[in-house]
Short mmCIF file of C-alpha atoms and ligand atoms in Angstrom, two decimals:
data_model
loop_
_atom_site.label_atom_id
_atom_site.label_comp_id
_atom_site.label_asym_id
_atom_site.label_seq_id
_atom_site.Cartn_x
_atom_site.Cartn_y
_atom_site.Cartn_z
CA MET A 1 59.21 39.83 61.72
CA LYS A 2 58.77 36.44 60.06
CA TYR A 3 59.32 35.91 56.43
CA LEU A 4 57.35 33.37 54.31
CA PHE A 5 58.42 32.66 50.84
CA VAL A 6 56.16 31.01 48.32
CA THR A 7 57.77 29.66 45.26
CA GLY A 8 56.45 27.54 42.40
CA GLY A 9 57.87 24.49 40.56
CA VAL A 10 57.21 22.36 37.54
CA VAL A 11 54.80 24.63 35.71
CA SER A 12 53.34 27.94 35.99
CA SER A 13 49.56 28.87 36.81
CA LEU A 14 49.46 26.48 39.88
CA GLY A 15 47.75 29.21 41.94
CA LYS A 16 50.72 30.64 44.08
CA GLY A 17 48.74 33.69 44.50
CA ILE A 18 45.67 31.90 45.90
CA ILE A 19 47.87 29.86 48.34
CA SER A 20 49.73 33.07 49.43
CA SER A 21 46.32 34.70 50.05
CA SER A 22 45.08 31.66 51.83
CA ILE A 23 48.02 31.63 54.17
CA GLY A 24 47.66 35.32 54.76
CA LYS A 25 43.89 34.85 55.57
CA LEU A 26 44.69 31.87 58.06
CA LEU A 27 47.45 33.75 59.85
CA GLN A 28 45.16 36.80 60.19
CA SER A 29 42.40 34.94 61.62
CA ARG A 30 44.95 33.80 64.37
CA GLY A 31 45.46 37.43 65.23
CA TYR A 32 48.70 38.06 63.36
CA THR A 33 49.16 41.08 61.09
CA ILE A 34 50.41 40.26 57.63
CA THR A 35 51.21 41.77 54.34
CA ILE A 36 51.66 39.85 51.02
CA GLN A 37 54.03 41.05 48.19
CA LYS A 38 54.73 39.80 44.84
CA PHE A 39 58.21 39.73 43.27
CA ASP A 40 58.09 39.26 39.42
CA PRO A 41 61.22 38.18 37.59
CA TYR A 42 60.34 40.01 34.27
CA ILE A 43 62.14 43.20 33.27
CA ASN A 44 59.10 45.50 32.82
CA ILE A 45 59.11 48.05 35.46
CA ASP A 46 55.38 47.25 36.13
CA PRO A 47 52.86 45.24 34.35
CA GLY A 48 50.94 48.36 33.21
CA THR A 49 52.35 48.34 29.71
CA LEU A 50 51.66 44.57 29.28
CA ASN A 51 48.97 43.40 27.00
CA PRO A 52 46.18 41.61 29.08
CA TYR A 53 46.67 38.58 26.77
CA GLU A 54 50.14 38.20 28.42
CA HIS A 55 49.25 38.34 32.06
CA GLY A 56 45.70 38.91 32.58
CA GLU A 57 44.32 42.08 34.17
CA CYS A 58 46.36 44.84 35.49
CA TYR A 59 45.44 45.48 39.16
CA VAL A 60 45.75 48.95 40.69
CA THR A 61 46.61 49.87 44.24
CA GLU A 62 45.29 52.75 46.11
CA ASP A 63 48.56 54.57 45.75
CA GLY A 64 48.47 54.09 42.09
CA MET A 65 50.71 51.28 41.23
CA GLU A 66 49.88 49.18 38.34
CA THR A 67 50.43 45.51 39.50
CA ASP A 68 50.02 41.77 38.85
CA LEU A 69 46.52 40.51 39.34
CA ASP A 70 47.59 38.48 42.27
CA LEU A 71 47.53 41.54 44.38
CA GLY A 72 43.85 41.57 43.81
CA HIS A 73 43.60 38.17 45.35
CA TYR A 74 45.61 39.28 48.32
CA GLU A 75 43.25 42.18 48.97
CA ARG A 76 40.00 40.15 48.29
CA PHE A 77 41.04 37.34 50.64
CA THR A 78 42.51 39.40 53.41
CA ASN A 79 41.13 43.02 53.19
CA ILE A 80 44.62 44.33 53.40
CA ARG A 81 45.38 47.37 51.31
CA THR A 82 48.50 46.90 49.22
CA THR A 83 50.72 49.68 48.02
CA ARG A 84 53.69 50.18 45.58
CA GLY A 85 56.10 48.16 47.76
CA ASN A 86 53.91 45.10 47.28
CA SER A 87 54.66 44.69 43.61
CA VAL A 88 58.34 44.46 42.63
CA THR A 89 59.84 43.52 39.30
CA THR A 90 63.40 42.67 38.19
CA GLY A 91 62.98 45.96 36.21
CA ARG A 92 62.44 48.06 39.37
CA ILE A 93 65.26 46.35 41.23
CA TYR A 94 67.82 47.05 38.50
CA ARG A 95 66.50 50.61 38.00
CA SER A 96 67.11 51.56 41.60
CA VAL A 97 70.58 49.82 41.78
CA ILE A 98 71.55 51.64 38.43
CA GLU A 99 70.23 55.01 39.89
CA LYS A 100 72.27 54.35 43.05
CA GLU A 101 75.48 53.70 40.81
CA ARG A 102 74.86 56.88 38.81
CA ARG A 103 74.51 58.89 42.01
CA GLY A 104 77.86 57.42 43.22
CA ASP A 105 76.46 55.64 46.26
CA TYR A 106 78.60 52.55 45.68
CA LEU A 107 81.86 54.50 46.05
CA GLY A 108 83.68 53.21 42.97
CA LYS A 109 82.82 49.40 43.55
CA THR A 110 82.05 47.05 40.69
CA ILE A 111 78.30 46.50 40.61
CA GLN A 112 77.22 42.81 40.48
CA VAL A 113 74.11 40.66 40.67
CA VAL A 114 75.61 39.38 43.87
CA PRO A 115 75.69 41.34 46.31
CA HIS A 116 74.16 44.44 44.81
CA ILE A 117 71.04 43.11 43.06
CA THR A 118 70.58 40.64 45.81
CA ASP A 119 70.90 43.23 48.54
CA GLU A 120 68.33 45.41 46.82
CA ILE A 121 66.00 42.30 46.65
CA LYS A 122 66.51 41.71 50.29
CA ARG A 123 65.98 45.26 51.32
CA ARG A 124 62.59 45.09 49.48
CA ILE A 125 61.58 41.77 50.82
CA ARG A 126 62.28 43.20 54.29
CA ARG A 127 60.13 46.33 53.31
CA GLU A 128 62.61 48.67 54.77
CA ASP A 129 60.89 51.72 53.24
CA ASP A 130 57.40 50.59 54.83
CA PRO A 131 56.80 52.38 58.24
CA ASN A 132 54.23 49.60 59.15
CA LYS A 133 55.35 46.60 60.93
CA TYR A 134 53.94 43.16 60.27
CA ASP A 135 54.04 39.73 62.12
CA PHE A 136 54.51 38.03 58.76
CA ILE A 137 55.63 39.16 55.41
CA ILE A 138 54.66 36.82 52.82
CA THR A 139 56.61 37.07 49.56
CA GLU A 140 55.42 35.43 46.50
CA ILE A 141 58.11 34.81 43.78
CA GLY A 142 56.59 34.87 40.19
CA GLY A 143 57.73 32.38 37.55
CA THR A 144 58.83 28.92 37.99
CA ILE A 145 62.00 27.39 39.65
CA GLY A 146 64.59 26.83 37.06
CA ASP A 147 63.93 30.08 35.06
CA ILE A 148 67.10 32.03 34.48
CA GLU A 149 65.32 35.23 35.57
CA SER A 150 64.33 33.99 38.94
CA MET A 151 67.88 33.17 40.16
CA PRO A 152 68.75 36.41 41.88
CA PHE A 153 65.43 36.20 43.79
CA LEU A 154 66.21 32.68 44.94
CA GLU A 155 69.78 33.67 45.85
CA ALA A 156 68.33 36.48 48.05
CA ILE A 157 66.02 33.93 49.71
CA ARG A 158 68.96 31.55 50.24
CA GLN A 159 70.90 34.36 51.97
CA MET A 160 67.93 35.50 54.05
CA ARG A 161 67.42 31.98 55.34
CA TRP A 162 71.04 31.70 56.19
CA GLU A 163 71.11 34.89 57.96
CA ASN A 164 67.95 34.36 59.98
CA PRO A 165 67.32 30.66 60.21
CA GLY A 166 64.65 30.81 62.72
CA ASP A 167 62.62 33.49 60.99
CA THR A 168 61.88 32.10 57.53
CA VAL A 169 59.73 29.51 56.09
CA CYS A 170 59.91 28.44 52.36
CA ILE A 171 56.59 27.03 50.86
CA HIS A 172 57.13 25.41 47.55
CA LEU A 173 54.12 24.72 45.22
CA THR A 174 54.47 21.98 42.74
CA TYR A 175 52.47 19.88 40.47
CA ILE A 176 51.46 16.15 40.67
CA PRO A 177 50.30 15.17 37.11
CA TYR A 178 48.00 12.27 36.54
CA LEU A 179 49.00 10.11 33.55
CA LYS A 180 45.74 8.69 32.15
CA ALA A 181 47.43 5.96 30.04
CA ALA A 182 49.37 4.71 33.02
CA GLY A 183 46.62 5.33 35.39
CA GLU A 184 49.10 6.91 37.78
CA LEU A 185 49.87 9.97 39.69
CA LYS A 186 53.52 11.09 39.15
CA THR A 187 55.87 12.56 41.94
CA LYS A 188 59.06 12.68 39.80
CA PRO A 189 58.54 16.40 38.48
CA THR A 190 58.15 17.45 42.26
CA GLN A 191 61.16 15.56 43.15
CA HIS A 192 63.18 17.37 40.37
CA SER A 193 61.83 20.74 41.30
CA VAL A 194 62.82 20.36 44.88
CA LYS A 195 66.19 19.02 43.82
CA GLU A 196 66.74 22.11 41.72
CA MET A 197 65.93 24.25 44.84
CA GLN A 198 68.22 22.28 46.89
CA GLY A 199 71.00 22.78 44.36
CA LEU A 200 70.42 26.59 44.87
CA GLY A 201 70.78 26.16 48.54
CA ILE A 202 67.29 26.15 49.62
CA GLN A 203 65.53 23.34 51.21
CA PRO A 204 61.76 23.91 51.14
CA ASP A 205 60.03 23.58 54.53
CA ILE A 206 56.49 22.92 53.19
CA LEU A 207 55.38 21.54 49.99
CA VAL A 208 51.89 22.28 48.53
CA LEU A 209 51.00 19.70 45.86
CA ARG A 210 48.72 20.77 43.20
CA THR A 211 46.60 17.91 41.78
CA GLU A 212 43.40 17.12 39.92
CA GLN A 213 43.02 13.79 41.73
CA HIS A 214 42.90 13.14 45.45
CA LEU A 215 46.53 12.15 46.70
CA ASP A 216 46.64 9.08 49.27
CA GLU A 217 48.76 8.95 52.33
CA GLY A 218 51.25 6.60 50.53
CA LEU A 219 51.98 9.25 47.91
CA LEU A 220 52.22 12.16 50.43
CA HIS A 221 54.63 9.95 52.57
CA LYS A 222 56.76 9.16 49.44
CA VAL A 223 57.06 12.90 48.55
CA ALA A 224 57.88 13.84 52.05
CA SER A 225 60.67 11.31 52.35
CA PHE A 226 62.18 11.92 48.77
CA CYS A 227 61.97 15.56 49.27
CA ASN A 228 63.56 15.88 52.73
CA VAL A 229 60.38 17.35 54.15
CA ASP A 230 58.35 16.41 57.25
CA ARG A 231 55.17 14.42 56.44
CA ASP A 232 52.91 16.97 58.08
CA CYS A 233 54.57 19.60 55.91
CA VAL A 234 53.26 18.08 52.70
CA VAL A 235 49.72 19.17 51.84
CA GLN A 236 47.76 18.82 48.77
CA SER A 237 45.68 21.44 46.83
CA GLU A 238 43.02 19.52 45.00
CA ASP A 239 40.82 21.28 42.39
CA LEU A 240 37.98 22.96 44.23
CA PRO A 241 34.69 24.41 43.10
CA SER A 242 35.96 27.94 44.08
CA ILE A 243 39.20 29.57 44.98
CA TYR A 244 37.46 30.77 48.22
CA GLU A 245 37.48 27.13 49.48
CA VAL A 246 41.26 27.06 49.46
CA PRO A 247 41.78 28.70 52.90
CA ILE A 248 39.51 26.08 54.59
CA ALA A 249 41.10 23.08 52.78
CA MET A 250 44.54 24.40 53.78
CA GLN A 251 43.48 24.86 57.28
CA ASN A 252 41.97 21.19 57.48
CA GLN A 253 45.40 19.95 56.34
CA GLY A 254 47.18 22.08 59.09
CA LEU A 255 49.14 24.22 56.65
CA ASP A 256 48.98 27.24 58.93
CA ALA A 257 49.99 25.05 61.93
CA ALA A 258 52.88 23.62 60.16
CA ILE A 259 54.13 27.28 59.48
CA LEU A 260 53.83 28.16 63.05
CA ARG A 261 55.54 25.00 64.19
CA LYS A 262 58.48 25.59 61.89
CA LEU A 263 58.91 29.01 63.44
CA GLY A 264 58.58 27.71 66.89
CA LEU A 265 55.44 29.78 67.58
CA THR A 266 52.55 28.49 69.69
CA ILE A 267 49.88 26.82 67.66
CA GLY A 268 46.83 27.07 69.79
CA GLU A 269 43.13 26.63 68.72
CA LYS A 270 42.12 26.42 65.13
CA PRO A 271 40.26 29.62 64.27
CA ALA A 272 36.67 29.15 63.29
CA LEU A 273 36.71 31.44 60.18
CA GLU A 274 33.04 31.97 60.80
CA SER A 275 32.24 34.86 58.42
CA TRP A 276 34.38 33.10 55.68
CA ARG A 277 32.32 29.98 56.15
CA ASN A 278 29.17 31.93 56.15
CA PHE A 279 30.09 33.34 52.81
CA LEU A 280 30.81 29.94 51.37
CA SER A 281 27.54 28.30 52.82
CA ARG A 282 25.39 31.30 51.49
CA ARG A 283 27.08 30.78 48.17
CA ASP A 284 26.31 26.94 48.26
CA ALA A 285 22.73 27.69 49.33
CA ALA A 286 21.97 29.92 46.31
CA THR A 287 20.14 27.81 43.65
CA LYS A 288 18.82 30.37 41.19
CA SER A 289 21.22 32.26 38.94
CA VAL A 290 21.28 35.58 37.44
CA ARG A 291 22.89 36.10 33.84
CA ILE A 292 25.26 38.84 33.38
CA ALA A 293 26.85 39.84 30.07
CA LEU A 294 30.51 40.74 30.23
CA VAL A 295 30.76 43.03 27.22
CA GLY A 296 34.52 43.28 26.42
CA LYS A 297 37.20 42.55 23.79
CA TYR A 298 39.65 40.39 25.71
CA GLN A 299 38.55 36.80 25.36
CA LEU A 300 40.50 35.58 28.24
CA GLN A 301 39.25 34.48 31.71
CA ASP A 302 41.99 36.51 33.60
CA ALA A 303 41.53 39.72 31.72
CA TYR A 304 38.57 40.88 33.77
CA LYS A 305 39.53 39.01 37.03
CA SER A 306 38.50 41.78 39.57
CA ILE A 307 35.29 42.41 37.72
CA SER A 308 34.25 38.83 37.64
CA GLU A 309 35.22 38.27 41.37
CA SER A 310 33.22 41.32 42.25
CA LEU A 311 30.16 39.99 40.41
CA HIS A 312 30.54 36.64 42.31
CA HIS A 313 30.88 38.36 45.66
CA ALA A 314 27.75 40.53 44.96
CA GLY A 315 25.86 37.34 43.79
CA VAL A 316 26.52 35.55 47.04
CA TYR A 317 25.09 38.51 49.02
CA ASN A 318 22.10 38.59 46.72
CA ASP A 319 21.62 34.78 47.13
CA ARG A 320 22.14 34.15 43.56
CA LYS A 321 24.83 32.42 41.49
CA VAL A 322 26.20 34.73 38.89
CA GLU A 323 26.43 33.27 35.40
CA ILE A 324 28.83 35.35 33.37
CA ILE A 325 28.50 35.24 29.64
CA PHE A 326 31.43 36.91 27.73
CA VAL A 327 30.16 38.94 24.77
CA ASN A 328 32.97 39.72 22.40
CA THR A 329 32.57 43.36 21.15
CA GLU A 330 34.81 42.76 18.20
CA PHE A 331 31.95 40.74 16.79
CA LEU A 332 29.01 42.51 18.09
CA THR A 333 26.84 44.34 15.62
CA LYS A 334 23.46 45.87 15.48
CA GLU A 335 22.25 42.73 13.67
CA ASN A 336 23.42 40.26 16.31
CA VAL A 337 23.05 42.35 19.41
CA GLU A 338 19.46 41.17 20.14
CA GLU A 339 20.47 37.54 19.90
CA LYS A 340 23.58 38.13 22.18
CA LEU A 341 21.91 40.36 24.92
CA SER A 342 18.20 39.73 24.99
CA GLY A 343 18.54 36.68 27.36
CA MET A 344 20.64 38.58 29.89
CA ASP A 345 19.58 40.13 33.22
CA GLY A 346 22.28 42.75 33.24
CA ALA A 347 25.44 43.88 31.45
CA VAL A 348 28.70 45.07 32.45
CA ILE A 349 30.56 47.06 29.76
CA CYS A 350 34.17 46.62 30.44
CA PRO A 351 37.31 48.79 30.57
CA GLY A 352 39.81 48.61 27.69
CA PHE A 353 42.20 50.63 25.49
CA GLY A 354 42.39 51.37 21.64
CA GLN A 355 39.95 51.23 18.86
CA ARG A 356 39.36 47.44 18.57
CA GLY A 357 35.83 46.46 19.80
CA THR A 358 34.66 50.07 20.66
CA GLU A 359 31.87 50.11 18.13
CA GLY A 360 30.64 46.82 19.57
CA LYS A 361 30.62 48.47 23.09
CA ILE A 362 28.56 51.41 21.64
CA VAL A 363 26.10 48.86 20.03
CA ALA A 364 25.68 47.12 23.53
CA ALA A 365 25.23 50.42 25.21
CA GLU A 366 22.41 51.47 22.80
CA TYR A 367 20.75 48.06 23.22
CA CYS A 368 20.88 48.17 27.02
CA ARG A 369 19.68 51.73 27.21
CA THR A 370 16.68 51.25 24.82
CA HIS A 371 15.83 47.98 26.52
CA ASP A 372 16.08 49.31 29.99
CA MET A 373 18.70 46.47 30.87
CA PRO A 374 20.50 47.03 34.18
CA THR A 375 23.95 48.21 33.08
CA LEU A 376 27.17 49.00 34.67
CA GLY A 377 29.75 50.78 32.65
CA ILE A 378 33.43 50.86 33.84
CA CYS A 379 36.07 53.16 32.56
CA TYR A 380 36.21 52.55 28.84
CA GLY A 381 32.67 51.09 29.27
CA MET A 382 31.56 54.33 30.76
CA GLN A 383 33.21 56.26 28.10
CA MET A 384 31.44 54.31 25.28
CA MET A 385 27.93 54.76 27.03
CA VAL A 386 28.69 58.33 27.04
CA VAL A 387 29.56 58.38 23.24
CA GLU A 388 26.48 56.20 22.52
CA PHE A 389 24.24 58.73 24.33
CA ALA A 390 25.83 61.61 22.48
CA ARG A 391 25.30 59.98 19.18
CA ASN A 392 21.84 58.63 19.61
CA VAL A 393 20.17 61.00 22.09
CA LEU A 394 22.06 64.37 21.56
CA GLY A 395 22.25 63.76 17.81
CA TYR A 396 26.09 64.14 17.54
CA ALA A 397 26.63 61.57 14.83
CA ASP A 398 30.46 61.97 14.86
CA ALA A 399 30.72 61.95 18.81
CA ASN A 400 33.57 59.83 19.97
CA SER A 401 36.42 59.63 22.30
CA ALA A 402 39.65 61.45 21.30
CA GLU A 403 41.40 58.21 22.05
CA ILE A 404 39.72 56.76 18.78
CA ALA A 405 38.97 59.83 16.65
CA PRO A 406 41.52 62.62 17.66
CA ASP A 407 39.97 65.23 15.40
CA THR A 408 36.14 64.68 15.81
CA MET A 409 34.16 67.94 16.64
CA HIS A 410 32.17 66.18 19.32
CA ASN A 411 34.95 64.78 21.44
CA VAL A 412 32.61 64.00 24.33
CA ILE A 413 35.55 61.93 25.91
CA ASP A 414 38.77 63.95 25.68
CA MET A 415 42.31 63.72 27.04
CA MET A 416 42.97 65.63 30.30
CA GLU A 417 45.02 68.79 29.87
CA GLU A 418 47.90 67.49 32.00
CA GLN A 419 48.11 64.30 29.95
CA LYS A 420 48.68 66.22 26.73
CA ALA A 421 52.38 66.78 27.28
CA ILE A 422 53.24 63.26 28.30
CA THR A 423 55.20 61.05 25.89
CA GLN A 424 55.93 58.06 27.97
CA MET A 425 53.18 55.35 28.20
CA GLY A 426 54.33 53.64 31.46
CA GLY A 427 52.93 54.60 34.69
CA THR A 428 51.63 58.06 33.43
CA MET A 429 47.89 57.50 33.34
CA ARG A 430 45.57 58.88 36.20
CA LEU A 431 46.26 56.07 38.60
CA GLY A 432 45.16 55.16 42.09
CA ALA A 433 42.48 56.32 44.44
CA TYR A 434 40.91 59.91 44.02
CA PRO A 435 37.99 61.48 45.87
CA CYS A 436 34.56 61.65 44.33
CA ARG A 437 31.49 63.59 45.53
CA LEU A 438 28.08 62.12 44.98
CA LYS A 439 25.09 64.29 44.28
CA GLU A 440 22.31 63.97 46.83
CA GLY A 441 19.13 62.38 45.52
CA SER A 442 21.07 60.35 42.82
CA LEU A 443 21.03 56.60 42.53
CA ALA A 444 24.79 56.56 43.17
CA TYR A 445 24.33 58.46 46.46
CA ALA A 446 21.53 56.09 47.44
CA ILE A 447 23.94 53.08 46.89
CA TYR A 448 26.96 54.53 48.69
CA GLY A 449 24.79 56.00 51.47
CA LYS A 450 27.22 58.96 51.72
CA ALA A 451 28.44 61.84 49.65
CA ASP A 452 32.22 61.46 49.82
CA ILE A 453 33.96 58.27 48.40
CA MET A 454 37.26 57.26 47.18
CA GLU A 455 37.78 54.97 44.23
CA ARG A 456 40.69 53.85 42.12
CA HIS A 457 41.44 55.05 38.63
CA ARG A 458 43.42 53.87 35.50
CA HIS A 459 42.83 56.02 32.57
CA ARG A 460 44.06 58.86 30.33
CA TYR A 461 40.80 60.21 28.89
CA GLU A 462 37.90 62.10 30.64
CA PHE A 463 34.35 63.03 30.16
CA ASN A 464 34.55 66.50 28.30
CA ASN A 465 33.07 69.17 30.51
CA ALA A 466 32.20 71.39 27.56
CA PHE A 467 29.29 68.90 26.82
CA ARG A 468 28.15 68.56 30.50
CA ASP A 469 24.92 70.71 30.21
CA ALA A 470 23.85 69.08 27.13
CA PHE A 471 24.02 65.70 28.66
CA GLU A 472 22.36 66.81 31.86
CA LYS A 473 19.45 68.35 29.93
CA ALA A 474 19.03 65.36 27.97
CA GLY A 475 18.81 62.96 30.88
CA MET A 476 22.28 61.55 31.39
CA LYS A 477 23.20 63.15 34.83
CA CYS A 478 26.74 63.51 36.14
CA THR A 479 26.12 62.39 39.71
CA GLY A 480 29.67 61.78 40.87
CA VAL A 481 32.32 64.52 40.39
CA ASN A 482 35.92 64.83 41.73
CA PRO A 483 35.54 67.85 44.01
CA ASP A 484 39.11 69.17 43.35
CA ALA A 485 39.42 68.85 39.69
CA ASP A 486 35.78 68.78 38.71
CA LEU A 487 36.12 65.64 36.58
CA VAL A 488 33.10 63.65 36.05
CA GLU A 489 33.39 60.24 37.73
CA ILE A 490 29.82 58.88 37.54
CA VAL A 491 26.98 59.20 34.92
CA GLU A 492 23.58 57.64 35.38
CA ILE A 493 20.16 57.86 33.67
CA PRO A 494 17.48 58.35 36.32
CA GLY A 495 14.10 56.74 35.48
CA MET A 496 15.75 53.63 34.00
CA ARG A 497 16.05 50.64 35.90
CA TRP A 498 19.72 50.76 36.65
CA TYR A 499 22.06 52.47 34.34
CA VAL A 500 25.10 53.71 36.02
CA ALA A 501 28.70 54.09 34.61
CA THR A 502 31.87 54.97 36.53
CA GLN A 503 35.15 56.55 35.17
CA PHE A 504 36.72 54.76 38.12
CA HIS A 505 37.17 50.99 38.77
CA PRO A 506 34.97 49.88 41.54
CA GLU A 507 36.16 46.23 41.07
CA TYR A 508 39.42 46.81 42.72
CA GLN A 509 37.79 47.40 46.03
CA SER A 510 35.35 44.48 46.38
CA THR A 511 36.45 41.70 48.70
CA VAL A 512 34.85 38.55 50.02
CA LEU A 513 33.74 40.01 53.41
CA HIS A 514 33.19 43.61 52.02
CA PRO A 515 31.37 43.44 48.62
CA HIS A 516 31.17 46.62 46.74
CA PRO A 517 27.99 48.53 47.12
CA LEU A 518 27.87 49.29 43.26
CA PHE A 519 27.96 45.59 42.44
CA LEU A 520 25.72 44.66 45.16
CA SER A 521 23.04 47.11 43.84
CA PHE A 522 23.77 46.27 40.24
CA ILE A 523 23.13 42.58 40.89
CA LYS A 524 20.19 43.39 42.94
CA ALA A 525 18.55 45.08 39.91
CA ALA A 526 19.64 42.18 37.62
CA VAL A 527 17.87 39.91 40.06
CA GLU A 528 14.70 41.83 39.94
CA THR A 529 14.69 42.00 36.17
CA SER A 530 15.25 38.24 36.17
CA ASP A 531 12.34 37.69 38.59
CA GLY A 532 10.18 40.05 36.53
CA LYS A 533 10.62 38.11 33.19
N1 LIG B 601 41.15 53.90 27.26
C1 LIG B 601 40.53 54.59 28.27
C2 LIG B 601 41.39 55.71 28.80
O1 LIG B 601 42.56 55.74 28.73
C3 LIG B 601 39.84 53.79 29.33
C4 LIG B 601 40.92 53.10 30.22
C5 LIG B 601 40.35 51.98 30.98
O2 LIG B 601 39.26 51.38 30.72
N2 LIG B 601 40.97 51.63 32.01
O3 LIG B 601 40.85 56.69 29.36
#
């Protein structure tokens, strides 16, 4: 097994996740098996309890781990399925070391950061609990070099490189700022960041320079010589029209070849990346666009990352550009909903938690339902579409989710029995993949083309089965149900253009080469709506 480490310097948000995913993609296309994991230096056990404003969306793995959104990129680029082992935080490392200490596993020793914490980090980098074997394990270290919190991770990497010098490659991502007033690109921050790593005993093998301007040969040569790195191991990552161009740009500069060379592996032919290139050219060929409202409360690009990526994937396969217009539900009212939504070809009513913005979601759902707008509701979005239907069609004026109104008579969305006893917030929702059976003859069935599907979940509340008959009779059909627990997973209104809502999160399963059928069908309906206007 070979180990690749991806670290970042100078500033955060350079796109380590995209570079790690691109490397994974390029190695896979050469026939290697890979996995990609993220080690985050913060103390939270997982990002599940983090506000999306802090770290963007929380991604959920099949086995029910709440993770950093970078795992979404790993899956979307490479089609691998990540698991709990692919997302590790300082909090988890310390927790397992402390549990071992309490059990007496350390036989009276003093427990220290080095070697106990670093040993636990190394154990997890090597994935000692994973029965699968990979040619490459790519480990992305969150945060920026120089942070106090990342020290134990870097020390673990230093030790692993010392123990297995021929089996590791360290790829360091840094930033080359352009100073407008001086008209110059500056390499000093990169030099400092590399020096900082050298001080920790790690000489990066490869540097990826993030830049907003093209870097010329002279600059690349200078960085190589000042940072003690081979010239062909310095590549640039310029701003590109889309993240999906990055693997091609990295391949063109020989990043994958440099990794193989460092490890003494045969380099061979450059893979053609045919299906990937087809995706890109189909995307570039699309001239018309389709306008999709993203109806939610988090005004932040990364908060709905997987949903917007899924919409873009589906757009490409429908030969359209998807123009996403964020509609902030906190300020959405009956008075302005027409103005906000009438120009749209479709709407996604987004997941979320808590009361803020929920009335806006209900207003949006009513508008979409009464204007026959293609609408996809996801999780909280589905729950609010159900509440809207209960209020305006079934006539239960006080209908609500118990999350918002715990004492309402018409709690059409209610807490699951097994959730009621839970007092801890972290990691206790219904999480990960569960089966769902689709009703024959429904739109959902036609979309998936089969009865049994698996989709990932992240919620505490459920459609309340006590009201199921009333909904069915009035025209909102429960067309997807968990076969074991009889929980409603999908509702739809037949006869409308496309009005489907899911308790699960389909967006976690859409990838570049395997776009999700629900998103494909939703965008198709939006395209037809747009063409008919
Ligand atoms: N707040 C809702 C619940 O817990 C929906 C969660 C979500 O949208 N992910 O059930």
